[in-house]
mmCIF file of N, CA and C in Angstrom:
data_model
loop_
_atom_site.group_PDB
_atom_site.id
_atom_site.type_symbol
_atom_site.label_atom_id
_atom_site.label_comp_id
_atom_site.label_asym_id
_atom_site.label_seq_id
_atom_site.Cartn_x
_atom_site.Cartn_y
_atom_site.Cartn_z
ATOM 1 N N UNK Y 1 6.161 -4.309 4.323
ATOM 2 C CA UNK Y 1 5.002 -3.496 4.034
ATOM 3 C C UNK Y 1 4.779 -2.578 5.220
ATOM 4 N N UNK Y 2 4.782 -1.138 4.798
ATOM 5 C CA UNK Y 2 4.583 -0.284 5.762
ATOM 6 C C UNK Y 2 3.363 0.794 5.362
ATOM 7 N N UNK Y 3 3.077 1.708 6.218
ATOM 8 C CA UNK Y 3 2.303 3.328 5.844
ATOM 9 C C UNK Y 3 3.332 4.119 6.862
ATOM 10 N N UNK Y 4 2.639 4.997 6.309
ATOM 11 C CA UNK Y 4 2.665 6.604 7.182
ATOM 12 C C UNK Y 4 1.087 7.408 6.935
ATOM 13 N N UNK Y 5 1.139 7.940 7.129
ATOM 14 C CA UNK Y 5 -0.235 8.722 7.084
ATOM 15 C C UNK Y 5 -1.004 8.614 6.089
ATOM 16 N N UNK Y 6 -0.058 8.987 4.939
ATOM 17 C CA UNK Y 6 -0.782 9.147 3.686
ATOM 18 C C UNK Y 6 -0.273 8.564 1.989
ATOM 19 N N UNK Y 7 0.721 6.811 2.655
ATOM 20 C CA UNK Y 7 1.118 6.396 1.796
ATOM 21 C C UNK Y 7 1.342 5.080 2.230
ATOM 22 N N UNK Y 8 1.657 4.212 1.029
ATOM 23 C CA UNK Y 8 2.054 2.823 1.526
ATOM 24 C C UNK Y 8 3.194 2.210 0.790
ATOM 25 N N UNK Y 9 3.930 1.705 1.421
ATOM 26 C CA UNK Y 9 5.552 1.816 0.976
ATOM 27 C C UNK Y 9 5.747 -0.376 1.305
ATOM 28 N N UNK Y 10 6.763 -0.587 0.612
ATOM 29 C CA UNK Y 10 7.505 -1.844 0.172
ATOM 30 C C UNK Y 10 8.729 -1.823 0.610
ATOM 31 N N UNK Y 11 9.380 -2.721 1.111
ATOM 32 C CA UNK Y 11 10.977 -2.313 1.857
ATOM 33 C C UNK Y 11 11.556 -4.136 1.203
ATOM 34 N N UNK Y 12 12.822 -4.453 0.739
ATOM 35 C CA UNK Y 12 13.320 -5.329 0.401
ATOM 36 C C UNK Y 12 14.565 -5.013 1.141
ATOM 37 N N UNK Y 13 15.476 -6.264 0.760
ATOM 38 C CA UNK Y 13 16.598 -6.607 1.890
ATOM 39 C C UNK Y 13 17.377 -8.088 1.372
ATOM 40 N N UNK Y 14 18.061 -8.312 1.004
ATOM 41 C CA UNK Y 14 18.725 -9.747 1.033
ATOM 42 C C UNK Y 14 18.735 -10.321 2.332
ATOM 43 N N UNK Y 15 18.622 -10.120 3.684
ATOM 44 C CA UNK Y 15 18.618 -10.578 4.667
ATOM 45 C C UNK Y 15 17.142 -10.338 5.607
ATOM 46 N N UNK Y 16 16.764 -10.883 6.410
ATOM 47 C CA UNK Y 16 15.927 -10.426 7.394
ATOM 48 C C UNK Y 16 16.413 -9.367 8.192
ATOM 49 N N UNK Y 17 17.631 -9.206 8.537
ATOM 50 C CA UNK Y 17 18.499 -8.302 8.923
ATOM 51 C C UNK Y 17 18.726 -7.214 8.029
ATOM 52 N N UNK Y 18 18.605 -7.253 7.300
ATOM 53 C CA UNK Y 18 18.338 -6.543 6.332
ATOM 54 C C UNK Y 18 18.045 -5.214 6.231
ATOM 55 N N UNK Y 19 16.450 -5.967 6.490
ATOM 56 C CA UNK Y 19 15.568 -4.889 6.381
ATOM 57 C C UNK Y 19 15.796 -4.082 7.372
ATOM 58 N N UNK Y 20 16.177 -3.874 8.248
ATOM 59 C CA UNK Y 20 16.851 -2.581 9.633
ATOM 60 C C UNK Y 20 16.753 -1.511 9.186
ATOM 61 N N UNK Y 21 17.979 -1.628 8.063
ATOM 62 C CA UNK Y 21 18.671 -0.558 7.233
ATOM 63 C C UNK Y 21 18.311 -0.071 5.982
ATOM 64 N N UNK Y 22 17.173 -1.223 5.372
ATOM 65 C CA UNK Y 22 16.947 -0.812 3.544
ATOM 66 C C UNK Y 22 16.283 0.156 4.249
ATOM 67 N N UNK Y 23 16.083 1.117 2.401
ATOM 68 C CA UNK Y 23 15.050 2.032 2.321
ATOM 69 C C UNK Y 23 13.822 1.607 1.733
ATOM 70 N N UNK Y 24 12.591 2.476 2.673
ATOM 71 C CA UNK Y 24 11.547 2.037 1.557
ATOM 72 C C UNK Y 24 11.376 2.620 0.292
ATOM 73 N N UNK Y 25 10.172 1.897 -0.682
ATOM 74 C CA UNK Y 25 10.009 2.604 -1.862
ATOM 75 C C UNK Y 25 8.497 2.588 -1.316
ATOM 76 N N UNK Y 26 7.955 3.968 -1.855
ATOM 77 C CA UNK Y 26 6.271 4.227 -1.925
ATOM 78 C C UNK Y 26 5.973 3.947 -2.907
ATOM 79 N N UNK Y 27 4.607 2.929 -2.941
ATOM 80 C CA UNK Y 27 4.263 2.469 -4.168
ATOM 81 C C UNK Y 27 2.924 3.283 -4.606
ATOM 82 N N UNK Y 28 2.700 3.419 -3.355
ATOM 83 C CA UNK Y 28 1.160 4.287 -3.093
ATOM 84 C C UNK Y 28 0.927 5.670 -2.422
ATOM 85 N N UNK Y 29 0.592 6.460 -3.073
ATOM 86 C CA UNK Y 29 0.460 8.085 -2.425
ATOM 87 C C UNK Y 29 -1.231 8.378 -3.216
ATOM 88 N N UNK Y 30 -2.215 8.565 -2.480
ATOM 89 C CA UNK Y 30 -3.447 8.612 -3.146
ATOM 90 C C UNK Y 30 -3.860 10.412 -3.211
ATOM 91 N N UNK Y 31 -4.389 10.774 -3.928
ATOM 92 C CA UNK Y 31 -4.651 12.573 -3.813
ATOM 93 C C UNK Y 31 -6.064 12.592 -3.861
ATOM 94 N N UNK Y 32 -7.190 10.887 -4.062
ATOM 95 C CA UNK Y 32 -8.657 11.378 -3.799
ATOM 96 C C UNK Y 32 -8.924 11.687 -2.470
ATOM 97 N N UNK Y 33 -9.489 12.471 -1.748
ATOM 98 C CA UNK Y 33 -9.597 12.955 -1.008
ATOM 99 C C UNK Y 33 -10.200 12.589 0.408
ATOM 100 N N UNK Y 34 -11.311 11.811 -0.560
ATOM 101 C CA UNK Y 34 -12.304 10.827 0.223
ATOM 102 C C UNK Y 34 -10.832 9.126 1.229
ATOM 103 N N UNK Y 35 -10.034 9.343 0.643
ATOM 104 C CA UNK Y 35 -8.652 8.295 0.484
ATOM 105 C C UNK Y 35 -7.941 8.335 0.879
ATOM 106 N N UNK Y 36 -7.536 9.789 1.532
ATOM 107 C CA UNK Y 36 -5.611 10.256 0.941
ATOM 108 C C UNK Y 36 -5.184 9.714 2.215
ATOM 109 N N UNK Y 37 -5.786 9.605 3.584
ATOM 110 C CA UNK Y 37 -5.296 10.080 4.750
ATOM 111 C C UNK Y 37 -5.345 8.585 5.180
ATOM 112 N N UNK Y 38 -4.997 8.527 6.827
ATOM 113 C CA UNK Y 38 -5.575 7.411 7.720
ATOM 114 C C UNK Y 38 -4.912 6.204 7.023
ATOM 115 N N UNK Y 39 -4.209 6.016 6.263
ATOM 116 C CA UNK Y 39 -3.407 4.543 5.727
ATOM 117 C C UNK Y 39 -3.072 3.956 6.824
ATOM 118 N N UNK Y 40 -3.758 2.620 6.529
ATOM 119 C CA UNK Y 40 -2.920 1.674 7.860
ATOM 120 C C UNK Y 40 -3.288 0.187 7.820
ATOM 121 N N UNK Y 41 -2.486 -0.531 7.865
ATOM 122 C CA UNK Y 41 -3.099 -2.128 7.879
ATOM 123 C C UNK Y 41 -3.083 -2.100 6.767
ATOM 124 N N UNK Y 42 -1.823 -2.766 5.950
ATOM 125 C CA UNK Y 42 -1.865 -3.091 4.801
ATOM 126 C C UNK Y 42 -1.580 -4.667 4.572
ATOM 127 N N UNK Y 43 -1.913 -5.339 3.830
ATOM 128 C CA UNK Y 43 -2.046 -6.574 3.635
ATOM 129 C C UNK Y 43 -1.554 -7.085 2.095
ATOM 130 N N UNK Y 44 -0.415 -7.693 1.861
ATOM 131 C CA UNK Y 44 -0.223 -8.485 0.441
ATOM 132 C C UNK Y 44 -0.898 -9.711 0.350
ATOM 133 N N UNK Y 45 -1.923 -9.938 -0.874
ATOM 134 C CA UNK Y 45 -1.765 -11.309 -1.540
ATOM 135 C C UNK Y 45 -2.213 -10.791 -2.500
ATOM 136 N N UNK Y 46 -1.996 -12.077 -3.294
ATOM 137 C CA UNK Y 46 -1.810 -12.837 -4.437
ATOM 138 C C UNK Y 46 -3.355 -13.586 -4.793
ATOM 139 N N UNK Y 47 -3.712 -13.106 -5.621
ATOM 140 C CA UNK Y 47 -5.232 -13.417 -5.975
ATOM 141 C C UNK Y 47 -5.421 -13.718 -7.529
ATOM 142 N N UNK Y 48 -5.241 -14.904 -7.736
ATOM 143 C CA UNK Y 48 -5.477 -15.455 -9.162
ATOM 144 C C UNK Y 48 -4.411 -14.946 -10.389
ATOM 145 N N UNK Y 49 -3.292 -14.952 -9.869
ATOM 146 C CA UNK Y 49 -1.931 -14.986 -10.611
ATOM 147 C C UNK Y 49 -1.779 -13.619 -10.259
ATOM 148 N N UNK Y 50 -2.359 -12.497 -9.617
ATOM 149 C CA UNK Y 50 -2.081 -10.846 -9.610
ATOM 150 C C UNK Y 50 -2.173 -10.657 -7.722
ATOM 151 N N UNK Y 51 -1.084 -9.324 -8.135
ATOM 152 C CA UNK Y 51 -0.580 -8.656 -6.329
ATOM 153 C C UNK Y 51 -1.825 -7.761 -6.354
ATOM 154 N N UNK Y 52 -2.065 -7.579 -5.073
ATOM 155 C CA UNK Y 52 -3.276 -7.053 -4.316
ATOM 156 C C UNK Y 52 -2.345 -6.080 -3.392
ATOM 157 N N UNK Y 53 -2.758 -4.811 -2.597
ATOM 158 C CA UNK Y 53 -2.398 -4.655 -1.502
ATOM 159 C C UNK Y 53 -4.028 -4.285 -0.863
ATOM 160 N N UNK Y 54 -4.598 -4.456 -0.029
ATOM 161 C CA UNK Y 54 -5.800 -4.355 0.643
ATOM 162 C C UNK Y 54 -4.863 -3.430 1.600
ATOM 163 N N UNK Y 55 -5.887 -2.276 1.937
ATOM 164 C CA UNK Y 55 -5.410 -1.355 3.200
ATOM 165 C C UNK Y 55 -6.531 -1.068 3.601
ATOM 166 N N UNK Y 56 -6.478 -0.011 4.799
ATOM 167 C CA UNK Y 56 -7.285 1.354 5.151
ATOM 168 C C UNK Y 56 -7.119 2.149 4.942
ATOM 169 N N UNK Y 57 -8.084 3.566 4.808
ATOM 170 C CA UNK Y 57 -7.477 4.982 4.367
ATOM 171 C C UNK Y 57 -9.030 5.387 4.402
ATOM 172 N N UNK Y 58 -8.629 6.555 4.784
ATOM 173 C CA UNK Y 58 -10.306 7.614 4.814
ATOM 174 C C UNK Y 58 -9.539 8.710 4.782
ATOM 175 N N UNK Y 59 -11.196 10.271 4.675
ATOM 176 C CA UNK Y 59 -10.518 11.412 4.734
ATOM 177 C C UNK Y 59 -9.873 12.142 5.917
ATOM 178 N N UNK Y 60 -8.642 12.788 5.575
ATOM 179 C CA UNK Y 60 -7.625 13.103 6.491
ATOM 180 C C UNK Y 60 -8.639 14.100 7.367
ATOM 181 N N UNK Y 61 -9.745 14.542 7.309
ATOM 182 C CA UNK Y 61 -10.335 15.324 8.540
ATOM 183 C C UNK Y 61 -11.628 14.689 9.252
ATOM 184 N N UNK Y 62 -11.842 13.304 8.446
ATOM 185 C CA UNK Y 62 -12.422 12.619 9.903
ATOM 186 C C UNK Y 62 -12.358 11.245 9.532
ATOM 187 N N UNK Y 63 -12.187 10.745 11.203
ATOM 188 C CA UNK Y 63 -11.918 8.788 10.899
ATOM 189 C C UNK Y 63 -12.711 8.323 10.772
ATOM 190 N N UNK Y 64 -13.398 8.657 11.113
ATOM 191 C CA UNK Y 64 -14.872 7.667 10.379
ATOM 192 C C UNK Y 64 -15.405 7.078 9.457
ATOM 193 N N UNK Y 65 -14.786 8.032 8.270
ATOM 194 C CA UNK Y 65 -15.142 7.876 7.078
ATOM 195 C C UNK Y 65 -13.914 6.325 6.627
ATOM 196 N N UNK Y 66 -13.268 5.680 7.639
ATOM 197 C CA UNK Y 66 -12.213 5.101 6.933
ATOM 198 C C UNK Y 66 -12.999 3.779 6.377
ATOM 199 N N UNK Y 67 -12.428 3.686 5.379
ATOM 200 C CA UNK Y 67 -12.967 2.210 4.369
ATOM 201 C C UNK Y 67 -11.425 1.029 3.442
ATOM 202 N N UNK Y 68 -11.883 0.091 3.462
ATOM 203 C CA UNK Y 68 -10.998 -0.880 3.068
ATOM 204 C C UNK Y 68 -11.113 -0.475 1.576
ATOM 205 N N UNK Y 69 -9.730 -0.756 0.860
ATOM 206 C CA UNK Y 69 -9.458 -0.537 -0.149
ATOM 207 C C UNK Y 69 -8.288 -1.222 -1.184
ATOM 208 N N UNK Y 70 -8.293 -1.479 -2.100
ATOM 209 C CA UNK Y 70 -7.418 -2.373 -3.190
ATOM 210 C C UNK Y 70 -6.465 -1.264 -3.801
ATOM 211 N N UNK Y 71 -4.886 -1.948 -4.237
ATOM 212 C CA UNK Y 71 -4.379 -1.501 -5.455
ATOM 213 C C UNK Y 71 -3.249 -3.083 -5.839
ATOM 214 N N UNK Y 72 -3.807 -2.653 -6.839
ATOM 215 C CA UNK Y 72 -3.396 -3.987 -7.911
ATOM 216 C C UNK Y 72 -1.747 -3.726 -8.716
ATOM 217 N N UNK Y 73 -0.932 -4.853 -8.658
ATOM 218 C CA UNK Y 73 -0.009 -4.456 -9.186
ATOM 219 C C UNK Y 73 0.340 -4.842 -10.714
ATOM 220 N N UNK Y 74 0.909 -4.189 -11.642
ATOM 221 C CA UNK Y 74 1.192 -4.235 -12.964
ATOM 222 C C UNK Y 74 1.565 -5.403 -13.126
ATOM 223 N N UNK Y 75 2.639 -6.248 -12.423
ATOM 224 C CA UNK Y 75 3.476 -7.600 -12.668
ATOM 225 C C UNK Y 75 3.830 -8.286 -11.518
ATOM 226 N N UNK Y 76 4.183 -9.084 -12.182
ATOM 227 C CA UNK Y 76 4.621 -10.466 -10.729
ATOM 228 C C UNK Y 76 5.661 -9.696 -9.757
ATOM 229 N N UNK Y 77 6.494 -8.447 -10.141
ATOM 230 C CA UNK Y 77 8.145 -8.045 -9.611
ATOM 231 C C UNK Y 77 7.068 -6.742 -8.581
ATOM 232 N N UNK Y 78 7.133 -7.019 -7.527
ATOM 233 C CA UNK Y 78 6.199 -6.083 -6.409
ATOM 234 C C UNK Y 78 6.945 -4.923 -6.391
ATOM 235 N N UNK Y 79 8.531 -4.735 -6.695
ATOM 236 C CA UNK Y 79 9.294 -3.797 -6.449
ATOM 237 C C UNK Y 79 9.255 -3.066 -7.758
ATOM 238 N N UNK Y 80 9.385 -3.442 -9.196
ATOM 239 C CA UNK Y 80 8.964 -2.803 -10.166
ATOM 240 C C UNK Y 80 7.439 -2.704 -10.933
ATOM 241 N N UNK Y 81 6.720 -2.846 -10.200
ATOM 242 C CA UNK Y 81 5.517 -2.966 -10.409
ATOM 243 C C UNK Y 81 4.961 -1.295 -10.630
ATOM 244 N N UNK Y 82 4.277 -0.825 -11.396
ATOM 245 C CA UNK Y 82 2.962 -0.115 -11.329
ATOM 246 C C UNK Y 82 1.755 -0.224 -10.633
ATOM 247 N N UNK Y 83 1.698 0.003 -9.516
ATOM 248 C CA UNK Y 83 0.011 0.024 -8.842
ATOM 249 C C UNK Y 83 -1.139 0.822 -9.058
ATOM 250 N N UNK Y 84 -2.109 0.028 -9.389
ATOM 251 C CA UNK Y 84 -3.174 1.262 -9.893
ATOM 252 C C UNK Y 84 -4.775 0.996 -8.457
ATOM 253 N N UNK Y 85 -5.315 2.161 -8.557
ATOM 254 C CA UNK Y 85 -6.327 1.400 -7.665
ATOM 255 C C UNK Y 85 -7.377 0.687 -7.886
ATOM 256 N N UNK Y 86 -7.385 -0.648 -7.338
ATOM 257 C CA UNK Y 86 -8.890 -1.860 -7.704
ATOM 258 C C UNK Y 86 -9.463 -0.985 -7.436
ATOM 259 N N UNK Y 87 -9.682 -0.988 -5.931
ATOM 260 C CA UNK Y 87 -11.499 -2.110 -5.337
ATOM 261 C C UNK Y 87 -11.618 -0.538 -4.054
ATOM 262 N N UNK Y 88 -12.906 -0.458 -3.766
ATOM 263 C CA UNK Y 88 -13.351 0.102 -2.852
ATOM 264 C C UNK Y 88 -14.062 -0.684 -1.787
#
């Protein structure tokens, strides 16, 4: 589980070593505005049979505004999953 500025990405690997070299996949790219920016600290669980990712993110022209936030995944498979956004 990673970010960059303005996304949050999933990386798999058959090895721990692995992961060095995989690529990530972005599961998350947000365009509300109040949202888009500041991604960071992302967190997986598992909350009553369903994937969660809890992050941070506020608007890209001030940090202040940053707030914790949910996206829920479609299915048990984190890598083929659909994420939509919970929770504010």
């Amino acid at each position: 589980m990673s970010t960059t500025w303005s996304n949050l990405q999933i990386t798999r690997a058959t090895s721990m070593a692995g992961l060095k070299t995989a690529s990530p996949k972005v599961v998350w790219k947000d365009t509300t505005t109040n949202r888009a920016c500041n991604m960071w600290a992302p967190e997986i669980h598992q909350v009553e049979g369903s994937w969660y990712i809890y992050y941070t993110a506020g608007p890209c022209s001030d940090s202040s505004g940053i707030r914790i936030h949910a996206i829920k995944a479609s299915s048990s498979d984190l890598w083929a999953a659909t994420w939509s956004y919970a929770a504010l």
